[in-house]
PDB file of C-alpha atoms in Angstrom:
ATOM      1  CA  UNK A   1      18.054 -78.289  26.462  1.00 48.00           C
ATOM      2  CA  UNK A   2      14.808 -77.961  24.556  1.00 46.00           C
ATOM      3  CA  UNK A   3      13.558 -75.067  26.686  1.00 49.00           C
ATOM      4  CA  UNK A   4      16.899 -73.310  26.338  1.00 52.00           C
ATOM      5  CA  UNK A   5      16.652 -73.502  22.556  1.00 47.00           C
ATOM      6  CA  UNK A   6      13.139 -72.030  22.646  1.00 47.00           C
ATOM      7  CA  UNK A   7      14.314 -69.164  24.853  1.00 46.00           C
ATOM      8  CA  UNK A   8      17.242 -68.451  22.559  1.00 53.00           C
ATOM      9  CA  UNK A   9      14.950 -68.439  19.510  1.00 47.00           C
ATOM     10  CA  UNK A  10      12.514 -66.081  21.242  1.00 48.00           C
ATOM     11  CA  UNK A  11      15.312 -63.626  22.048  1.00 47.00           C
ATOM     12  CA  UNK A  12      16.539 -63.722  18.458  1.00 47.00           C
ATOM     13  CA  UNK A  13      13.046 -63.089  17.125  1.00 47.00           C
ATOM     14  CA  UNK A  14      12.592 -60.137  19.516  1.00 46.00           C
ATOM     15  CA  UNK A  15      15.932 -58.616  18.592  1.00 45.00           C
ATOM     16  CA  UNK A  16      15.124 -58.928  14.909  1.00 46.00           C
ATOM     17  CA  UNK A  17      12.215 -56.531  15.426  1.00 48.00           C
ATOM     18  CA  UNK A  18      14.276 -53.807  17.128  1.00 46.00           C
ATOM     19  CA  UNK A  19      15.762 -52.318  13.934  1.00 47.00           C
ATOM     20  CA  UNK A  20      12.298 -52.269  12.387  1.00 43.00           C
ATOM     21  CA  UNK A  21      10.953 -50.265  15.339  1.00 44.00           C
ATOM     22  CA  UNK A  22      13.767 -47.718  15.047  1.00 49.00           C
ATOM     23  CA  UNK A  23      13.024 -47.266  11.332  1.00 55.00           C
ATOM     24  CA  UNK A  24       9.373 -46.268  11.614  1.00 68.00           C
ATOM     25  CA  UNK A  25       7.427 -43.816  13.712  1.00 84.00           C
ATOM     26  CA  UNK A  26       4.677 -41.238  13.654  1.00 92.00           C
ATOM     27  CA  UNK A  27       5.318 -37.682  14.776  1.00 94.00           C
ATOM     28  CA  UNK A  28       2.373 -35.499  15.725  1.00 95.00           C
ATOM     29  CA  UNK A  29       2.672 -31.924  16.820  1.00 94.00           C
ATOM     30  CA  UNK A  30       1.184 -28.480  17.248  1.00 96.00           C
ATOM     31  CA  UNK A  31       2.690 -25.149  16.213  1.00 96.00           C
ATOM     32  CA  UNK A  32       1.783 -22.184  18.423  1.00 96.00           C
ATOM     33  CA  UNK A  33       2.624 -18.514  18.880  1.00 94.00           C
ATOM     34  CA  UNK A  34       5.195 -18.262  21.671  1.00 92.00           C
ATOM     35  CA  UNK A  35       3.625 -15.164  23.207  1.00 91.00           C
ATOM     36  CA  UNK A  36      -0.113 -15.810  22.861  1.00 91.00           C
ATOM     37  CA  UNK A  37       0.012 -19.626  22.727  1.00 93.00           C
ATOM     38  CA  UNK A  38      -2.521 -19.497  19.895  1.00 93.00           C
ATOM     39  CA  UNK A  39      -2.321 -22.175  17.202  1.00 94.00           C
ATOM     40  CA  UNK A  40      -0.659 -21.168  13.926  1.00 93.00           C
ATOM     41  CA  UNK A  41      -2.384 -22.488  10.823  1.00 93.00           C
ATOM     42  CA  UNK A  42      -0.466 -22.842   7.568  1.00 92.00           C
ATOM     43  CA  UNK A  43       2.974 -23.287   9.147  1.00 94.00           C
ATOM     44  CA  UNK A  44       5.470 -25.327   7.112  1.00 95.00           C
ATOM     45  CA  UNK A  45       7.016 -28.387   8.775  1.00 95.00           C
ATOM     46  CA  UNK A  46       9.919 -29.977   6.874  1.00 94.00           C
ATOM     47  CA  UNK A  47      12.178 -32.894   7.755  1.00 94.00           C
ATOM     48  CA  UNK A  48      15.662 -31.593   7.029  1.00 94.00           C
ATOM     49  CA  UNK A  49      17.742 -33.254   4.316  1.00 91.00           C
ATOM     50  CA  UNK A  50      14.604 -34.826   2.825  1.00 90.00           C
ATOM     51  CA  UNK A  51      11.818 -33.785   0.497  1.00 89.00           C
ATOM     52  CA  UNK A  52       9.222 -34.651   3.111  1.00 91.00           C
ATOM     53  CA  UNK A  53       7.088 -31.934   4.629  1.00 90.00           C
ATOM     54  CA  UNK A  54       3.594 -30.854   5.565  1.00 92.00           C
ATOM     55  CA  UNK A  55       1.535 -27.780   6.451  1.00 93.00           C
ATOM     56  CA  UNK A  56      -0.326 -27.364   9.730  1.00 94.00           C
ATOM     57  CA  UNK A  57      -4.134 -27.435   9.632  1.00 94.00           C
ATOM     58  CA  UNK A  58      -6.505 -24.754  10.926  1.00 92.00           C
ATOM     59  CA  UNK A  59      -5.792 -25.944  14.476  1.00 93.00           C
ATOM     60  CA  UNK A  60      -2.037 -25.674  14.022  1.00 94.00           C
ATOM     61  CA  UNK A  61      -1.586 -29.472  14.045  1.00 96.00           C
ATOM     62  CA  UNK A  62       0.522 -31.723  11.824  1.00 96.00           C
ATOM     63  CA  UNK A  63       1.332 -35.430  11.438  1.00 95.00           C
ATOM     64  CA  UNK A  64       4.457 -36.933   9.884  1.00 93.00           C
ATOM     65  CA  UNK A  65       4.864 -40.648   9.149  1.00 92.00           C
ATOM     66  CA  UNK A  66       8.615 -41.195   9.233  1.00 92.00           C
ATOM     67  CA  UNK A  67      10.079 -44.503   8.019  1.00 89.00           C
ATOM     68  CA  UNK A  68      13.695 -43.709   8.724  1.00 88.00           C
ATOM     69  CA  UNK A  69      15.977 -43.701  11.718  1.00 90.00           C
ATOM     70  CA  UNK A  70      15.815 -41.388  14.715  1.00 91.00           C
ATOM     71  CA  UNK A  71      16.837 -38.801  15.758  1.00 93.00           C
ATOM     72  CA  UNK A  72      15.720 -36.448  12.984  1.00 94.00           C
ATOM     73  CA  UNK A  73      15.656 -32.670  12.622  1.00 94.00           C
ATOM     74  CA  UNK A  74      12.617 -30.703  11.509  1.00 95.00           C
ATOM     75  CA  UNK A  75      12.385 -27.079  10.418  1.00 95.00           C
ATOM     76  CA  UNK A  76       9.203 -25.152  11.215  1.00 96.00           C
ATOM     77  CA  UNK A  77       8.501 -21.792   9.553  1.00 94.00           C
ATOM     78  CA  UNK A  78       5.729 -19.303   8.871  1.00 92.00           C
ATOM     79  CA  UNK A  79       5.635 -15.814   7.365  1.00 88.00           C
ATOM     80  CA  UNK A  80       6.119 -13.224  10.093  1.00 87.00           C
ATOM     81  CA  UNK A  81       7.804 -15.668  12.494  1.00 92.00           C
ATOM     82  CA  UNK A  82      11.386 -16.757  13.118  1.00 92.00           C
ATOM     83  CA  UNK A  83      12.238 -20.254  11.876  1.00 93.00           C
ATOM     84  CA  UNK A  84      12.571 -22.952  14.506  1.00 94.00           C
ATOM     85  CA  UNK A  85      14.777 -26.033  14.090  1.00 95.00           C
ATOM     86  CA  UNK A  86      14.273 -28.846  16.585  1.00 93.00           C
ATOM     87  CA  UNK A  87      15.577 -32.391  17.023  1.00 94.00           C
ATOM     88  CA  UNK A  88      13.108 -35.269  17.381  1.00 93.00           C
ATOM     89  CA  UNK A  89      14.633 -38.146  19.333  1.00 92.00           C
ATOM     90  CA  UNK A  90      11.775 -40.631  18.958  1.00 92.00           C
ATOM     91  CA  UNK A  91       8.213 -40.949  17.661  1.00 93.00           C
ATOM     92  CA  UNK A  92       5.590 -39.104  19.672  1.00 92.00           C
ATOM     93  CA  UNK A  93       4.049 -35.692  20.230  1.00 94.00           C
ATOM     94  CA  UNK A  94       5.821 -32.351  20.097  1.00 95.00           C
ATOM     95  CA  UNK A  95       4.856 -28.696  20.481  1.00 95.00           C
ATOM     96  CA  UNK A  96       6.736 -26.040  18.547  1.00 95.00           C
ATOM     97  CA  UNK A  97       6.638 -22.366  19.592  1.00 95.00           C
ATOM     98  CA  UNK A  98       7.388 -19.691  16.998  1.00 95.00           C
ATOM     99  CA  UNK A  99       8.337 -16.121  17.847  1.00 92.00           C
ATOM    100  CA  UNK A 100       7.106 -13.095  15.920  1.00 89.00           C
ATOM    101  CA  UNK A 101       9.769 -11.256  13.957  1.00 83.00           C
ATOM    102  CA  UNK A 102       9.998  -7.932  12.119  1.00 65.00           C
ATOM    103  CA  UNK A 103      10.064  -8.299   8.351  1.00 59.00           C
ATOM    104  CA  UNK A 104      12.706  -6.075   6.778  1.00 60.00           C
ATOM    105  CA  UNK A 105      12.124  -4.980   3.222  1.00 60.00           C
ATOM    106  CA  UNK A 106      13.797  -2.751   0.709  1.00 62.00           C
ATOM    107  CA  UNK A 107      13.457   0.968   1.242  1.00 65.00           C
ATOM    108  CA  UNK A 108      10.488   2.420  -0.627  1.00 63.00           C
ATOM    109  CA  UNK A 109      10.602   5.994  -1.837  1.00 61.00           C
ATOM    110  CA  UNK A 110       7.255   7.594  -2.588  1.00 53.00           C
ATOM    111  CA  UNK A 111       7.228  10.713  -4.707  1.00 54.00           C
ATOM    112  CA  UNK A 112       4.437  12.851  -6.024  1.00 49.00           C
ATOM    113  CA  UNK A 113       4.234  15.175  -8.962  1.00 53.00           C
ATOM    114  CA  UNK A 114       1.950  18.174  -9.235  1.00 51.00           C
ATOM    115  CA  UNK A 115       1.023  19.028 -12.799  1.00 53.00           C
ATOM    116  CA  UNK A 116       0.280  22.697 -13.273  1.00 48.00           C
ATOM    117  CA  UNK A 117      -2.676  23.478 -15.514  1.00 46.00           C
ATOM    118  CA  UNK A 118      -3.496  26.526 -17.572  1.00 47.00           C
ATOM    119  CA  UNK A 119      -5.771  28.815 -15.610  1.00 43.00           C
ATOM    120  CA  UNK A 120      -8.599  29.898 -17.878  1.00 46.00           C
ATOM    121  CA  UNK A 121     -10.237  32.134 -15.274  1.00 41.00           C
ATOM    122  CA  UNK A 122      -7.899  35.050 -14.672  1.00 45.00           C
ATOM    123  CA  UNK A 123      -9.636  36.061 -11.448  1.00 48.00           C
ATOM    124  CA  UNK A 124      -8.678  32.746  -9.798  1.00 71.00           C
ATOM    125  CA  UNK A 125      -4.964  33.607  -9.804  1.00 75.00           C
ATOM    126  CA  UNK A 126      -2.921  36.763  -9.458  1.00 79.00           C
ATOM    127  CA  UNK A 127       0.802  37.349  -9.243  1.00 75.00           C
ATOM    128  CA  UNK A 128       3.274  40.153  -8.653  1.00 76.00           C
ATOM    129  CA  UNK A 129       6.792  39.984 -10.091  1.00 77.00           C
ATOM    130  CA  UNK A 130       9.998  41.042  -8.356  1.00 73.00           C
ATOM    131  CA  UNK A 131      10.274  43.995 -10.738  1.00 77.00           C
ATOM    132  CA  UNK A 132       6.843  45.253  -9.717  1.00 77.00           C
ATOM    133  CA  UNK A 133       7.747  44.827  -6.043  1.00 72.00           C
ATOM    134  CA  UNK A 134      10.928  46.878  -6.483  1.00 74.00           C
ATOM    135  CA  UNK A 135       9.159  49.625  -8.454  1.00 76.00           C
ATOM    136  CA  UNK A 136       6.497  50.026  -5.781  1.00 74.00           C
ATOM    137  CA  UNK A 137       9.062  50.037  -2.975  1.00 74.00           C
ATOM    138  CA  UNK A 138       7.148  47.402  -1.039  1.00 74.00           C
ATOM    139  CA  UNK A 139       8.764  46.519   2.297  1.00 76.00           C
ATOM    140  CA  UNK A 140       7.086  43.236   3.241  1.00 79.00           C
ATOM    141  CA  UNK A 141       4.903  40.517   1.755  1.00 79.00           C
ATOM    142  CA  UNK A 142       1.902  41.805   3.661  1.00 80.00           C
ATOM    143  CA  UNK A 143       1.973  44.974   1.569  1.00 80.00           C
ATOM    144  CA  UNK A 144       2.258  42.895  -1.608  1.00 79.00           C
ATOM    145  CA  UNK A 145      -0.806  40.834  -0.771  1.00 81.00           C
ATOM    146  CA  UNK A 146      -2.783  43.813   0.511  1.00 77.00           C
ATOM    147  CA  UNK A 147      -2.832  45.210  -3.031  1.00 76.00           C
ATOM    148  CA  UNK A 148      -4.320  42.011  -4.441  1.00 80.00           C
ATOM    149  CA  UNK A 149      -8.038  41.506  -4.911  1.00 77.00           C
ATOM    150  CA  UNK A 150     -10.100  40.007  -2.037  1.00 77.00           C
ATOM    151  CA  UNK A 151      -7.073  39.748   0.285  1.00 82.00           C
ATOM    152  CA  UNK A 152      -7.116  41.127   3.820  1.00 85.00           C
ATOM    153  CA  UNK A 153      -3.935  41.246   5.926  1.00 83.00           C
ATOM    154  CA  UNK A 154      -4.180  41.254   9.719  1.00 85.00           C
ATOM    155  CA  UNK A 155      -1.258  42.436  11.838  1.00 84.00           C
ATOM    156  CA  UNK A 156      -1.039  41.845  15.596  1.00 84.00           C
ATOM    157  CA  UNK A 157       0.695  44.233  18.052  1.00 82.00           C
ATOM    158  CA  UNK A 158       3.607  41.784  18.122  1.00 80.00           C
ATOM    159  CA  UNK A 159       4.049  42.140  14.351  1.00 80.00           C
ATOM    160  CA  UNK A 160       2.574  38.811  13.317  1.00 84.00           C
ATOM    161  CA  UNK A 161       0.860  38.908   9.912  1.00 85.00           C
ATOM    162  CA  UNK A 162      -1.845  36.579   8.600  1.00 85.00           C
ATOM    163  CA  UNK A 163      -3.871  36.582   5.400  1.00 83.00           C
ATOM    164  CA  UNK A 164      -7.547  36.062   4.632  1.00 80.00           C
ATOM    165  CA  UNK A 165      -8.882  35.541   1.120  1.00 80.00           C
ATOM    166  CA  UNK A 166     -12.541  36.124   0.304  1.00 79.00           C
ATOM    167  CA  UNK A 167     -13.459  36.052   3.991  1.00 77.00           C
ATOM    168  CA  UNK A 168     -11.682  32.784   4.789  1.00 78.00           C
ATOM    169  CA  UNK A 169      -9.914  32.081   8.071  1.00 82.00           C
ATOM    170  CA  UNK A 170      -6.122  32.379   8.305  1.00 80.00           C
ATOM    171  CA  UNK A 171      -5.782  28.618   8.904  1.00 79.00           C
ATOM    172  CA  UNK A 172      -7.577  27.944   5.603  1.00 80.00           C
ATOM    173  CA  UNK A 173      -4.815  29.659   3.611  1.00 81.00           C
ATOM    174  CA  UNK A 174      -1.689  27.655   2.777  1.00 83.00           C
ATOM    175  CA  UNK A 175       1.539  29.612   2.361  1.00 85.00           C
ATOM    176  CA  UNK A 176       4.467  28.089   0.458  1.00 85.00           C
ATOM    177  CA  UNK A 177       8.037  29.311   0.037  1.00 83.00           C
ATOM    178  CA  UNK A 178      10.065  27.404  -2.580  1.00 81.00           C
ATOM    179  CA  UNK A 179       7.630  24.500  -2.289  1.00 79.00           C
ATOM    180  CA  UNK A 180       7.813  24.298   1.522  1.00 84.00           C
ATOM    181  CA  UNK A 181       4.590  24.829   3.460  1.00 83.00           C
ATOM    182  CA  UNK A 182       5.026  27.463   6.177  1.00 83.00           C
ATOM    183  CA  UNK A 183       1.785  26.861   8.096  1.00 82.00           C
ATOM    184  CA  UNK A 184       2.375  25.871  11.706  1.00 82.00           C
ATOM    185  CA  UNK A 185       1.258  22.393  12.764  1.00 79.00           C
ATOM    186  CA  UNK A 186      -0.157  23.799  16.021  1.00 79.00           C
ATOM    187  CA  UNK A 187      -2.853  26.064  14.583  1.00 79.00           C
ATOM    188  CA  UNK A 188      -2.457  25.747  10.796  1.00 80.00           C
ATOM    189  CA  UNK A 189      -1.630  29.457  10.430  1.00 84.00           C
ATOM    190  CA  UNK A 190       1.373  30.897   8.569  1.00 84.00           C
ATOM    191  CA  UNK A 191       3.074  34.066   9.876  1.00 86.00           C
ATOM    192  CA  UNK A 192       3.830  36.171   6.801  1.00 85.00           C
ATOM    193  CA  UNK A 193       6.177  38.401   8.796  1.00 84.00           C
ATOM    194  CA  UNK A 194       8.735  35.580   8.908  1.00 83.00           C
ATOM    195  CA  UNK A 195       9.233  35.700   5.130  1.00 83.00           C
ATOM    196  CA  UNK A 196      12.281  37.689   4.006  1.00 81.00           C
ATOM    197  CA  UNK A 197      11.592  39.826   0.939  1.00 78.00           C
ATOM    198  CA  UNK A 198      15.114  39.050  -0.282  1.00 79.00           C
ATOM    199  CA  UNK A 199      14.015  35.424  -0.782  1.00 77.00           C
ATOM    200  CA  UNK A 200      11.216  36.366  -3.186  1.00 77.00           C
ATOM    201  CA  UNK A 201      11.295  36.508  -6.973  1.00 79.00           C
ATOM    202  CA  UNK A 202       7.522  36.464  -7.397  1.00 82.00           C
ATOM    203  CA  UNK A 203       4.394  36.332  -5.242  1.00 83.00           C
ATOM    204  CA  UNK A 204       1.342  34.457  -6.501  1.00 83.00           C
ATOM    205  CA  UNK A 205      -2.049  33.882  -4.944  1.00 80.00           C
ATOM    206  CA  UNK A 206      -4.407  31.147  -6.126  1.00 79.00           C
ATOM    207  CA  UNK A 207      -8.081  31.206  -5.255  1.00 76.00           C
ATOM    208  CA  UNK A 208     -10.930  28.783  -5.812  1.00 67.00           C
ATOM    209  CA  UNK A 209     -10.689  25.235  -7.154  1.00 61.00           C
ATOM    210  CA  UNK A 210      -7.136  25.548  -8.469  1.00 62.00           C
ATOM    211  CA  UNK A 211      -5.856  25.567  -4.885  1.00 61.00           C
ATOM    212  CA  UNK A 212      -6.476  21.793  -4.695  1.00 59.00           C
ATOM    213  CA  UNK A 213      -3.352  21.340  -6.831  1.00 63.00           C
ATOM    214  CA  UNK A 214      -1.382  21.914  -3.643  1.00 65.00           C
ATOM    215  CA  UNK A 215      -3.246  19.260  -1.639  1.00 63.00           C
ATOM    216  CA  UNK A 216      -5.988  19.298   1.019  1.00 62.00           C
ATOM    217  CA  UNK A 217      -6.500  22.028   3.612  1.00 62.00           C
ATOM    218  CA  UNK A 218      -6.403  24.937   1.149  1.00 64.00           C
ATOM    219  CA  UNK A 219     -10.070  25.922   1.292  1.00 72.00           C
ATOM    220  CA  UNK A 220      -9.327  29.639   1.328  1.00 73.00           C
ATOM    221  CA  UNK A 221      -6.552  29.617  -1.262  1.00 82.00           C
ATOM    222  CA  UNK A 222      -2.793  29.310  -1.691  1.00 83.00           C
ATOM    223  CA  UNK A 223      -0.032  31.924  -1.465  1.00 81.00           C
ATOM    224  CA  UNK A 224       3.350  31.025  -2.908  1.00 75.00           C
TER     225      UNK A 224
END
């Protein structure tokens, strides 16, 4: 009778501790990159529906002392990775793998503005108007440029025309039509024979330092 009472009391005491055990536990874990398995420092670990959270250390590790019931859900996140929500059934260790994701942002439009300056040196620029072209009866742009100072036009047997200014190479001359650069990406040379005279209202050539207004690659000058 006495021993039975002791046994019953022992069982009651043991059972009284069970709820306490289910209300407290330590969770330790490591957050890693799913592909490389490298630790992720600075990841945020939050227990959902609470204000409790922590950040992983330089080794990607974290520790949470939870004094509530299990299971619980934690949310793990880091910039550049997809969020991961996992369920923790009991105290212990856990490893969380995050997967890299593409960050989508708002479309960015970059525009540039070229401010034209007054040319104080008249020899650095020269132009021919449409009226002058019509009066002279010029048939192609090569003839227009040939009459300008320091310009040499080369024509191949196939009819291709290129320009040289002050002894420069043809790929050092940029040719623009209505703001569009006509130089080929392959060799950097523009074929003047492809320009229709009907599309022209004026032809201007810029030599020297003013050619930088049109960007790099205009060492010999600019025709537009």
